[in-house]
Tab-separated table of C-alpha atoms and ligand atoms in Angstrom:
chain	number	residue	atom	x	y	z
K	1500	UNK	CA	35.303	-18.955	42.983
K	1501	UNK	CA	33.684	-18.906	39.627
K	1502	UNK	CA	33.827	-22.148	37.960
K	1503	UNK	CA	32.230	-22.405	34.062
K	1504	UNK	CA	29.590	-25.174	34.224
K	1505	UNK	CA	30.990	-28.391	33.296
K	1506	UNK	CA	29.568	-29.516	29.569
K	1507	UNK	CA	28.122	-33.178	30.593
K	1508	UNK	CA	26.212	-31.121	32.874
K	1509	UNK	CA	24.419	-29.110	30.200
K	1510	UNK	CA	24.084	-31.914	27.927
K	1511	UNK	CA	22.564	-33.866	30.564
K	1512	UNK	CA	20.331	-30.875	30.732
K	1513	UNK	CA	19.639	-30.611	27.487
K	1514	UNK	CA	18.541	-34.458	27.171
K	1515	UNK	CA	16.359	-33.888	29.727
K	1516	UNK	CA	14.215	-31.300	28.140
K	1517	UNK	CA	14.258	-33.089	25.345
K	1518	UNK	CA	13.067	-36.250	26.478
K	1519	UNK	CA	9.786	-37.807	24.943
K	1520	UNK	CA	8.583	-38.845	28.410
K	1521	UNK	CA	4.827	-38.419	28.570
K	1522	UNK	CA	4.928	-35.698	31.257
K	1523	UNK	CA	7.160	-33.073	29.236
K	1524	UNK	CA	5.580	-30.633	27.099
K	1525	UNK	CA	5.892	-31.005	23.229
K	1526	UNK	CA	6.741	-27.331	23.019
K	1527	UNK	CA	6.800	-24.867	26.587
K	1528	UNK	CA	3.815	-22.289	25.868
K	1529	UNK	CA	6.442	-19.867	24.430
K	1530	UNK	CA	6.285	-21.410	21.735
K	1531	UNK	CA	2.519	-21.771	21.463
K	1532	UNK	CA	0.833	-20.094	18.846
K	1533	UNK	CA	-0.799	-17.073	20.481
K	1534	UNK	CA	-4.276	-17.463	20.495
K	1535	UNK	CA	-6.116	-14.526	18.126
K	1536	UNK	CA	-9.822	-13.457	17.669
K	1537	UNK	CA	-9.877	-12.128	13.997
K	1538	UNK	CA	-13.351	-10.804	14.274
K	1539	UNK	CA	-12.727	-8.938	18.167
K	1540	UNK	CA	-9.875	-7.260	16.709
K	1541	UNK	CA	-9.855	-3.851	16.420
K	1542	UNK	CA	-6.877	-1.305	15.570
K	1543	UNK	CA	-5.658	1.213	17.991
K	1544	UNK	CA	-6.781	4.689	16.702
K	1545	UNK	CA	-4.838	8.493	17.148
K	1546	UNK	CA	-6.856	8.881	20.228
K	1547	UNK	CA	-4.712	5.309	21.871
K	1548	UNK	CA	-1.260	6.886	21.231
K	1549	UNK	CA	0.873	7.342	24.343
K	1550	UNK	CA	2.217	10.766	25.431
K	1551	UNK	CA	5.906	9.212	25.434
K	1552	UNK	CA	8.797	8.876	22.811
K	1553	UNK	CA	7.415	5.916	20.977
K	1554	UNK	CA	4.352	7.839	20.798
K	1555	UNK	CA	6.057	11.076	19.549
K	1556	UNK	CA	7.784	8.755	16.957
K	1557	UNK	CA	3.720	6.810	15.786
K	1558	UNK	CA	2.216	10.627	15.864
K	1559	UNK	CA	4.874	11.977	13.522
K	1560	UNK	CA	4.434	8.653	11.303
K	1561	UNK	CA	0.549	9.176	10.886
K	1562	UNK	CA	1.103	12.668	9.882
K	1563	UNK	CA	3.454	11.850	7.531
K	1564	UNK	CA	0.701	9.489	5.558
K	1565	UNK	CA	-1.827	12.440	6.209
K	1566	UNK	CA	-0.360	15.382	5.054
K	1567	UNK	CA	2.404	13.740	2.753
K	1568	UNK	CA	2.804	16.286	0.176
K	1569	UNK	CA	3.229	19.094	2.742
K	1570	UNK	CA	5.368	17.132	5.322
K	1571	UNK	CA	7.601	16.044	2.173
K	1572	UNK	CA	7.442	18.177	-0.731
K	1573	UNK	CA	10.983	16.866	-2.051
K	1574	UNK	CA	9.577	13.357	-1.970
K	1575	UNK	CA	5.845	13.431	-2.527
K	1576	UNK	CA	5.571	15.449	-5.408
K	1577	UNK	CA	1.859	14.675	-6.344
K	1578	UNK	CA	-1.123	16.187	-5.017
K	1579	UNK	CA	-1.923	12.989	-3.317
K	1580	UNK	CA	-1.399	12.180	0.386
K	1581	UNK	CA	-1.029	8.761	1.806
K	1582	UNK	CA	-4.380	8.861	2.896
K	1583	UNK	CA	-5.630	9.934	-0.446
K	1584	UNK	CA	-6.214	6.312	-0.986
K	1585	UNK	CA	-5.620	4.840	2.280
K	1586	UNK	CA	-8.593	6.852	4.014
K	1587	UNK	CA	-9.170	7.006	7.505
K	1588	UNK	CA	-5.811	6.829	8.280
K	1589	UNK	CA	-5.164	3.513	6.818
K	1590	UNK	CA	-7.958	2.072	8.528
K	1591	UNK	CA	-10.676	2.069	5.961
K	1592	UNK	CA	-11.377	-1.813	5.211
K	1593	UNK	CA	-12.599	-0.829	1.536
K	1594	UNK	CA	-9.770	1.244	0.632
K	1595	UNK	CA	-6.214	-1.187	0.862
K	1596	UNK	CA	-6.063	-0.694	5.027
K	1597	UNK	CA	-2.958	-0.608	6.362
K	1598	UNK	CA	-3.864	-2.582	9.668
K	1599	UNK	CA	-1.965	-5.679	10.041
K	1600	UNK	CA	0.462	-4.482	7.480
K	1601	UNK	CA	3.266	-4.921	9.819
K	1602	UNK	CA	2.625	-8.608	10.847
K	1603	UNK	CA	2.341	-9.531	6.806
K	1604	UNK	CA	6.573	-8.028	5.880
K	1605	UNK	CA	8.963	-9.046	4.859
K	1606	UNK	CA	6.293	-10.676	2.057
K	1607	UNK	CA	7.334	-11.985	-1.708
K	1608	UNK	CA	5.546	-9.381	-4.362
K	1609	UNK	CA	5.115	-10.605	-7.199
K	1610	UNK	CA	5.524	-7.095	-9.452
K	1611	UNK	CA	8.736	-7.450	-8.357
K	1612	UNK	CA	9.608	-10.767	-7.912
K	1613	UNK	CA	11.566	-10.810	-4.933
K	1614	UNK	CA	10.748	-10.776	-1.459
K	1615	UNK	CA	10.581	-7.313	0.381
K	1616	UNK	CA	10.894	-5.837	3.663
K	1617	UNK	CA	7.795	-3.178	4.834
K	1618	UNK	CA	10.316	-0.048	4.385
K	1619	UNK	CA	10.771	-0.997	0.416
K	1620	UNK	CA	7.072	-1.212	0.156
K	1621	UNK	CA	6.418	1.929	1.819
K	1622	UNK	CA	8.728	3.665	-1.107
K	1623	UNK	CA	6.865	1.478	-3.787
K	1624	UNK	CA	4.034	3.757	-2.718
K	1625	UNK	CA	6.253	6.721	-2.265
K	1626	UNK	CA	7.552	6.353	-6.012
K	1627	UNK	CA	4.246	4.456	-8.104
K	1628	UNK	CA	1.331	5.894	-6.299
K	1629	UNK	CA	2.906	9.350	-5.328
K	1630	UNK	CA	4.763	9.655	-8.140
K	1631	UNK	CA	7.164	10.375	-6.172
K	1632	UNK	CA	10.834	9.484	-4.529
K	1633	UNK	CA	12.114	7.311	-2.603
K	1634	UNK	CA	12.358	8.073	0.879
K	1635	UNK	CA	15.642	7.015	2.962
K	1636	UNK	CA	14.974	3.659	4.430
K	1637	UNK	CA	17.087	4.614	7.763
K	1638	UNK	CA	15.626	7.868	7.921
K	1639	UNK	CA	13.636	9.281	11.080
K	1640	UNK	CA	10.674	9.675	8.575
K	1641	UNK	CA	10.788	6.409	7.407
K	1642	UNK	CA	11.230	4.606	11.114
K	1643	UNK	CA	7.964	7.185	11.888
K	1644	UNK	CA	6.181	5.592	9.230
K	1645	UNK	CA	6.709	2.181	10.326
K	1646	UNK	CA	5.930	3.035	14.154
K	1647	UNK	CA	2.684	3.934	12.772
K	1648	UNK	CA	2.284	0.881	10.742
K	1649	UNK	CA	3.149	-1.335	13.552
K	1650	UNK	CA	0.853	0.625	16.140
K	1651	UNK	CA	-1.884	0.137	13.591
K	1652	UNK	CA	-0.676	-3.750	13.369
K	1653	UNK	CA	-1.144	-4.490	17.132
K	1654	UNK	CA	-1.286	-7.922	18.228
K	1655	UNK	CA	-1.674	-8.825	14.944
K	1656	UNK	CA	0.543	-12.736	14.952
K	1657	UNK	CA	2.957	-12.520	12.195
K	1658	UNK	CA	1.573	-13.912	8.973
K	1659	UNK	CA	-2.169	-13.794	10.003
K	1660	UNK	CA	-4.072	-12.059	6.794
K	1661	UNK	CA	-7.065	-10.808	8.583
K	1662	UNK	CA	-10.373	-11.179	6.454
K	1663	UNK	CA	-10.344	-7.816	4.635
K	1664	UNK	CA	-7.616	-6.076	5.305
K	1665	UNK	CA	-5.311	-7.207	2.579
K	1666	UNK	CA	-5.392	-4.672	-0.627
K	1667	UNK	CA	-8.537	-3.517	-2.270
K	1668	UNK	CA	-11.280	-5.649	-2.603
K	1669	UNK	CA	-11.484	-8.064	-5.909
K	1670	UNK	CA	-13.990	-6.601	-8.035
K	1671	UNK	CA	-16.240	-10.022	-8.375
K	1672	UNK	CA	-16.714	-9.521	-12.321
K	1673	UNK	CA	-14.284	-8.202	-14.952
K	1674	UNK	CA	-16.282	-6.162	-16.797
K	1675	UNK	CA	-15.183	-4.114	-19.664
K	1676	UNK	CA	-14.817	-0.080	-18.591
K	1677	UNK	CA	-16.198	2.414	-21.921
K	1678	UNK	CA	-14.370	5.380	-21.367
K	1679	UNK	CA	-17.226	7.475	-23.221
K	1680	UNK	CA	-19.734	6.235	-20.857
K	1681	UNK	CA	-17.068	7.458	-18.097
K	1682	UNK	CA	-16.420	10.795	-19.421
K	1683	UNK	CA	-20.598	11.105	-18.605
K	1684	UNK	CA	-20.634	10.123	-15.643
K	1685	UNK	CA	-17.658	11.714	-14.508
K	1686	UNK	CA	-20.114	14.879	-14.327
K	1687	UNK	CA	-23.811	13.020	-13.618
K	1688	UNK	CA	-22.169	11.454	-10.346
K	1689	UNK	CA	-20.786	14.303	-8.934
K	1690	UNK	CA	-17.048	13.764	-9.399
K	1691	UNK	CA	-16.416	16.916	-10.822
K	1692	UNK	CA	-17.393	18.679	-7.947
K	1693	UNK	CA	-14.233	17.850	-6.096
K	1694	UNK	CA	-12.125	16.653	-8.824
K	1695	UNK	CA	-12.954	19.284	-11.742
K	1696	UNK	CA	-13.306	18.860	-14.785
K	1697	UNK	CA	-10.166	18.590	-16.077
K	1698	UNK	CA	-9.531	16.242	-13.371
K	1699	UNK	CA	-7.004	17.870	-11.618
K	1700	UNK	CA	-8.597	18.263	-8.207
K	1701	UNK	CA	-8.227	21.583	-5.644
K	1702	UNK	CA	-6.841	21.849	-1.974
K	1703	UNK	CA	-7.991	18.542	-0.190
K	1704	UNK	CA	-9.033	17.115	-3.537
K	1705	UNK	CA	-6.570	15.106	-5.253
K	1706	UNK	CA	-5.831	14.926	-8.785
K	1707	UNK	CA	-6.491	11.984	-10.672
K	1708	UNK	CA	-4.895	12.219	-13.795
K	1709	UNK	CA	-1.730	14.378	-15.239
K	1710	UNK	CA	1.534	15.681	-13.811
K	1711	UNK	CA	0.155	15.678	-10.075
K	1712	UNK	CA	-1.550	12.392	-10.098
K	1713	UNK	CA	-0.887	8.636	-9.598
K	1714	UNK	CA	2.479	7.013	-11.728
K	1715	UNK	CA	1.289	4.555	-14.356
K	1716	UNK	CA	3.540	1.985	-12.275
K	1717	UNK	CA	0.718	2.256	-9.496
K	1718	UNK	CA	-1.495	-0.244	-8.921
K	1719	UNK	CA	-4.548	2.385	-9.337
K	1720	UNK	CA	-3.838	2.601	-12.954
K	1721	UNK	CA	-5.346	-1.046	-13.153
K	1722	UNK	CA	-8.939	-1.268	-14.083
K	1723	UNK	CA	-9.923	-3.499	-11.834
K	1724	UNK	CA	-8.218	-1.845	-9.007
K	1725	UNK	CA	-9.184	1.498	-9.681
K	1726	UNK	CA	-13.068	0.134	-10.499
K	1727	UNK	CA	-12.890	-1.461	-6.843
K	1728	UNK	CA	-11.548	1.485	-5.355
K	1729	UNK	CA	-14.137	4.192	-6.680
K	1730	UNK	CA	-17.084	1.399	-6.570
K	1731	UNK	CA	-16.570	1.629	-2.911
K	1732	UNK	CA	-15.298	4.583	-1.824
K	1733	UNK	CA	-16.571	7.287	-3.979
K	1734	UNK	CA	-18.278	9.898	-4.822
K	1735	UNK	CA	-16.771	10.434	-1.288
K	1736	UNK	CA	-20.428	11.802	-0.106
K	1737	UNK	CA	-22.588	8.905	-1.456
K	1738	UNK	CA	-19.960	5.997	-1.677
K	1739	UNK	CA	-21.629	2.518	-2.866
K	1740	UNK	CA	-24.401	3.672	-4.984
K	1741	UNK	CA	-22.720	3.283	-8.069
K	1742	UNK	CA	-22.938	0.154	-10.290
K	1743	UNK	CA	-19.978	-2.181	-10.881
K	1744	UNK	CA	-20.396	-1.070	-14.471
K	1745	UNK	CA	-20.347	2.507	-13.615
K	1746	UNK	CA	-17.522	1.849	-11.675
K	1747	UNK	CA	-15.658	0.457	-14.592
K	1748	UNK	CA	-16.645	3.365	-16.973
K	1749	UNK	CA	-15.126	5.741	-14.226
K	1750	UNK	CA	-12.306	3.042	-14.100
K	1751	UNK	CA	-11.404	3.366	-18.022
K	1752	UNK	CA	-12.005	7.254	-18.407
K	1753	UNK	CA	-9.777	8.301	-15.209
K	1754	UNK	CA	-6.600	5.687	-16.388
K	1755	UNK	CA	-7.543	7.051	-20.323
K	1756	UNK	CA	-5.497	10.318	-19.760
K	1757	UNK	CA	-1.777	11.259	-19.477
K	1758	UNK	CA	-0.138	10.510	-16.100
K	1759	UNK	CA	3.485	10.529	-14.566
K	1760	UNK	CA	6.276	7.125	-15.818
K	1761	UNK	CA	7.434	4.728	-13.639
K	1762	UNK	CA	11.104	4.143	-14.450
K	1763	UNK	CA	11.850	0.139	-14.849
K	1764	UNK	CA	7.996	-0.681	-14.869
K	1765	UNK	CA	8.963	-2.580	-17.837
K	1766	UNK	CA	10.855	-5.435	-15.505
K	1767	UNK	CA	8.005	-5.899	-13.148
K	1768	UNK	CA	6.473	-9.010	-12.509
K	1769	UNK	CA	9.684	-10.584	-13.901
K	1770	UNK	CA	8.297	-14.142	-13.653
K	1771	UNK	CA	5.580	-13.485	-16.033
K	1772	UNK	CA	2.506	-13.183	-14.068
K	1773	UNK	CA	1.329	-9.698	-14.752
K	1774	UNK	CA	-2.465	-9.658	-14.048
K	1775	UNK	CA	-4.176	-9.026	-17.817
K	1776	UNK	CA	-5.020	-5.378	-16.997
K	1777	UNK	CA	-1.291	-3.900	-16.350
K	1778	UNK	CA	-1.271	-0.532	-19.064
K	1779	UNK	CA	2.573	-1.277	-19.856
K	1780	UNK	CA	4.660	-4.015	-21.332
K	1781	UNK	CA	6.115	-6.601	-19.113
K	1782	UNK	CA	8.029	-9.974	-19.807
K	1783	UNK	CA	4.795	-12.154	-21.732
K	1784	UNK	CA	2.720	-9.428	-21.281
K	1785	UNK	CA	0.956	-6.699	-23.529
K	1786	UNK	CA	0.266	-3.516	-22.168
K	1787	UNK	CA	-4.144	-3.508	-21.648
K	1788	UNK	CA	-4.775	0.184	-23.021
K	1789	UNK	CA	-2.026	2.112	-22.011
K	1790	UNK	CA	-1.959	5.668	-21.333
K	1791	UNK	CA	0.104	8.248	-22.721
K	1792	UNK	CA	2.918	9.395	-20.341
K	1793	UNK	CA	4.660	11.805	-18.674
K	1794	UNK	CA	8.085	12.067	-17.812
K	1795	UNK	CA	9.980	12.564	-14.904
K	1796	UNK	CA	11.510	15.334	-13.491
K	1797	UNK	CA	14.064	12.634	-11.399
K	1798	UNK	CA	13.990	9.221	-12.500
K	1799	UNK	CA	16.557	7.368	-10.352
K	1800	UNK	CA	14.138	8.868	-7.459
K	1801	UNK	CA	11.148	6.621	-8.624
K	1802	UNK	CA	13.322	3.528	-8.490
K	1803	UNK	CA	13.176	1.069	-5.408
K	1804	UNK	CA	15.821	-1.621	-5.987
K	1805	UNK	CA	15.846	-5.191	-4.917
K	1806	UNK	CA	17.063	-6.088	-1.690
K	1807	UNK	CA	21.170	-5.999	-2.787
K	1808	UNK	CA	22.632	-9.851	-2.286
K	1809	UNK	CA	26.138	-8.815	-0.404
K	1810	UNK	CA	27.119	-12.327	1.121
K	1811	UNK	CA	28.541	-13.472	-2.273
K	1812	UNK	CA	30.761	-10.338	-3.347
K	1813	UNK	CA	34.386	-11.939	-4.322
K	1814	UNK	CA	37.510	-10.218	-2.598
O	206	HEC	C1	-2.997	6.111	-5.524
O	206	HEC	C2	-3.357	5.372	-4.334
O	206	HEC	C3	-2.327	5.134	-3.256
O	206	HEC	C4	-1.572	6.055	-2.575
O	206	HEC	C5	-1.590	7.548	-2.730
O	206	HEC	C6	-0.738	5.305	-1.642
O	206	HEC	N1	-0.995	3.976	-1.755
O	206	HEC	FE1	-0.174	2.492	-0.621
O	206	HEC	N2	-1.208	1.106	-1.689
O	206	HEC	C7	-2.113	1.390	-2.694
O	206	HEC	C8	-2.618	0.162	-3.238
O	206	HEC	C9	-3.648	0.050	-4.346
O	206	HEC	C10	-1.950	-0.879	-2.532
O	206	HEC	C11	-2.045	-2.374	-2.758
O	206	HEC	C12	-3.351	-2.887	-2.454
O	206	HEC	C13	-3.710	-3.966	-3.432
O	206	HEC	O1	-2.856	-4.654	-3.951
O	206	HEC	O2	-4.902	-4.122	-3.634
O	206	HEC	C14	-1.091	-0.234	-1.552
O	206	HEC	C15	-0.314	-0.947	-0.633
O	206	HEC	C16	0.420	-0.349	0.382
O	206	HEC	C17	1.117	-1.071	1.429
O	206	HEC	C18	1.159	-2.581	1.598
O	206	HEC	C19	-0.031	-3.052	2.357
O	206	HEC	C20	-0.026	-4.558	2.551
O	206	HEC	O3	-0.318	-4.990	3.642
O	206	HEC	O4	0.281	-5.293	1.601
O	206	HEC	C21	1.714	-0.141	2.229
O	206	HEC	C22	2.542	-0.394	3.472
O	206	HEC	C23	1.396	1.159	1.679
O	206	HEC	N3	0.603	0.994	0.567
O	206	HEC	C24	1.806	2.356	2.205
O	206	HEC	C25	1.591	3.597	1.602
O	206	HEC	C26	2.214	4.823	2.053
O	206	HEC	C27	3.125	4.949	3.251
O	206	HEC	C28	1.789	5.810	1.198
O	206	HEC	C29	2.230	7.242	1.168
O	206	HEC	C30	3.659	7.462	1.014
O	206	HEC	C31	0.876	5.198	0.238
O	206	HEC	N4	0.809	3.850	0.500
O	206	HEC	C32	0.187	5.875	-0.774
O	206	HEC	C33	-2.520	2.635	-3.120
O	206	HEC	C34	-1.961	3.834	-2.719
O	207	HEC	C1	-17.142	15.344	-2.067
O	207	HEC	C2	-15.895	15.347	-2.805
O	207	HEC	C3	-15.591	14.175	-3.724
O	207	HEC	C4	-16.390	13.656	-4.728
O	207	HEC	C5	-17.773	14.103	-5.144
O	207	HEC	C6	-15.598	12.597	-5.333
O	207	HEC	N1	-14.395	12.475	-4.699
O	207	HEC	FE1	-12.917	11.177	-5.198
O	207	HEC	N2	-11.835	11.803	-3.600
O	207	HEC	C7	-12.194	12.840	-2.744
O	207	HEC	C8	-11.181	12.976	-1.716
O	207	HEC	C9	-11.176	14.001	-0.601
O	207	HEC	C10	-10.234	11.977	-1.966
O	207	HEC	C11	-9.006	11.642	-1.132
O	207	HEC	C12	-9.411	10.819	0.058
O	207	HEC	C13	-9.399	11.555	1.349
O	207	HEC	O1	-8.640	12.536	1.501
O	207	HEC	O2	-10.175	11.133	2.237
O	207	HEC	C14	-10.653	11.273	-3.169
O	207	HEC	C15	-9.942	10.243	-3.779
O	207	HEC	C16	-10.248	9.676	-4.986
O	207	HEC	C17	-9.434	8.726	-5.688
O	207	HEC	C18	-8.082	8.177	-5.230
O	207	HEC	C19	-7.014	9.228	-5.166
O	207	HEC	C20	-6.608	9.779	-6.503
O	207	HEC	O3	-6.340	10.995	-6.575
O	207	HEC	O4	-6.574	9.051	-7.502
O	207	HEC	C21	-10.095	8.388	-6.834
O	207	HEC	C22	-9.638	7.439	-7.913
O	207	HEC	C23	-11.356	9.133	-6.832
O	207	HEC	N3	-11.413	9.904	-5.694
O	207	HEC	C24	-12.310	9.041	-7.821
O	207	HEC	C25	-13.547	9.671	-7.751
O	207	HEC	C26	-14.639	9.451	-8.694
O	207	HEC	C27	-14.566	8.536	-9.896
O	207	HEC	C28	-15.689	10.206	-8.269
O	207	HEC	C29	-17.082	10.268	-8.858
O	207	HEC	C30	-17.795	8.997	-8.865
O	207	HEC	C31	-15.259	10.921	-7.081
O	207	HEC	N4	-13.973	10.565	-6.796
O	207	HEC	C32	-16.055	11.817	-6.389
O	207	HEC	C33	-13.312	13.627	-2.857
O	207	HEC	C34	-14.358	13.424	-3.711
């Protein structure tokens, strides 16, 4: 017969493992910190995803970042993908890589003051720098998205910020972009090759101003951000030979022109610490040359709202 086991016994038990006797272990290896090498690291790539169901599911998740706009035309209405900025399938160290992503959520972001899960950020991309809408957060698409995230986070120990891999690079000086200067070398460094002239890009070339481009709400519309970004990564066939100035100039004349709103940008960072470069009014802060802009065809699309607080609702 079945008997439940007695409760002295377990305490007893209990006690036991608890005990401070020289012998026991502190904490069983369980509980050990795994043991990382930062620099040996490397993130799985297309080529490392299984033929199986979770596979299917990472797959469909990097093609959703790659071919956004196609995949998703109801929700990415820009001409930018995913990848548009996150190259190399979110692996590109200079250009805000994704790997790792997964091991840094939830995470408290300070635009909006509250502490978010992966899925909200995903649609903070989805809605700022797609100019887009919000996708589902229990949809298929959205679980794709975050099998690819985490397949690109592997073995990654929650928390760890590898060297590198988290957001664009800080630009080391704040210079001061002249969007005249820009508008010069817009054509003497090639950008209008791919971009045009008018800035509106063609096929694989995405916009980078107007209806089809990047909300003001993104964090591309920030000098600094956008300076790192190009300094780096562009012209896409030479990138790195331009001039931290340069990159500036670029920087001003690109975020100069008309671009899509970003409904309830005027709440974000809600505590007061906007960086001194955010184009729009926030609480204690003055919008740093704002551009004109465009509205939206849907604005309750571009919203992402706080995590709702349901354990205090009265009855
Ligand atoms: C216009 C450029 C741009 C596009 C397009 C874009 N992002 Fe981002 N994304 C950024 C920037 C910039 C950051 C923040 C990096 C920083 O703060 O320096 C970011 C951050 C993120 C993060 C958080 C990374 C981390 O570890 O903190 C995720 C996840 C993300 N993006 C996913 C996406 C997805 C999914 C899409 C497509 C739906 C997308 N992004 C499209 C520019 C872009
Ligand atoms: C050879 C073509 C080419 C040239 C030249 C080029 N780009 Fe790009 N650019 C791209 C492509 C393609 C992307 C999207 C990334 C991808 O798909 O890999 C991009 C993305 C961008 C983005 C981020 C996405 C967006 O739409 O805002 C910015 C900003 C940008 N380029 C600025 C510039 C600037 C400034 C120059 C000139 C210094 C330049 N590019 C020159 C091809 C080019």
């Amino acid at each position: 017969m079945h008997l439940p086991r007695p409760a002295a016994t377990l305490a007893v038990a209990l006690l036991a493992a608890c005990g401070t006797s020289a012998s026991a272990p502190a904490v069983t290896d369980a509980h050990k910190a795994v043991s990382f090498d930062e620099a040996a690291w490397k993130p799985l790539r297309e080529a490392d995803i299984p033929n199986d169901s979770m596979g299917a599911s990472i797959r469909r998740g990097l093609y959703l970042l790659r071919y956004t706009r196609d995949s998703l035309p109801a929700y990415a209405t820009s001409s930018l993908n995913c990848t548009s900025c996150h190259q190399d399938d979110g692996l590109k160290l200079t250009a805000a890589p994704l790997t790792g992503s997964h091991a840094r959520f939830p995470k408290y972001m300070p635009r909006s003051g509250t502490v978010i899960a992966l899925a909200d950020r995903v649609n903070y991309c989805f809605t700022r720098s797609l100019a887009g809408n919000a996708i589902p957060v229990g949809s298929r698409e959205m679980t794709d998205i975050l099998a690819y995230l985490a397949f690109i986070s592997k073995d990654v120990p929650i928390g760890t910020k590898i060297a590198g891999t988290e957001g664009i690079l800080p630009m080391k000086d704040t210079l001061v972009g002249d969007v005249a200067r820009g508008e010069a070398l817009f054509t003497s460094k090639t950008c209008v090759t791919c971009h045009q002239a008018d800035g509106q890009g063609a096929g694989p070339y995405p916009a980078l101003w107007g209806p089809k481009s990047y909300s003001v709400g993104a964090s591309m519309t920030r000098h600094e951000r956008a300076a790192s970004f190009i300094m780096h990564n562009m012209p896409q066939t030479a990138p790195g030979t331009l001039t931290a100035q340069e990159a500036f100039d670029l920087a001003a004349y690109i975020n100069s022109h008309p671009r899509p709103d970003s409904p309830g940008k005027e709440l974000d960072w809600p505590k007061g610490d906007a960086p001194a470069d955010v184009p729009y009014d926030t609480p204690g802060h003055q919008a740093f040359r704002p551009p004109p802009v465009l509205p939206r065809a849907n604005p309750g699309g571009g919203l992402v709202p706080n995590p709702p607080v349901i354990g205090h609702a009265k009855r």
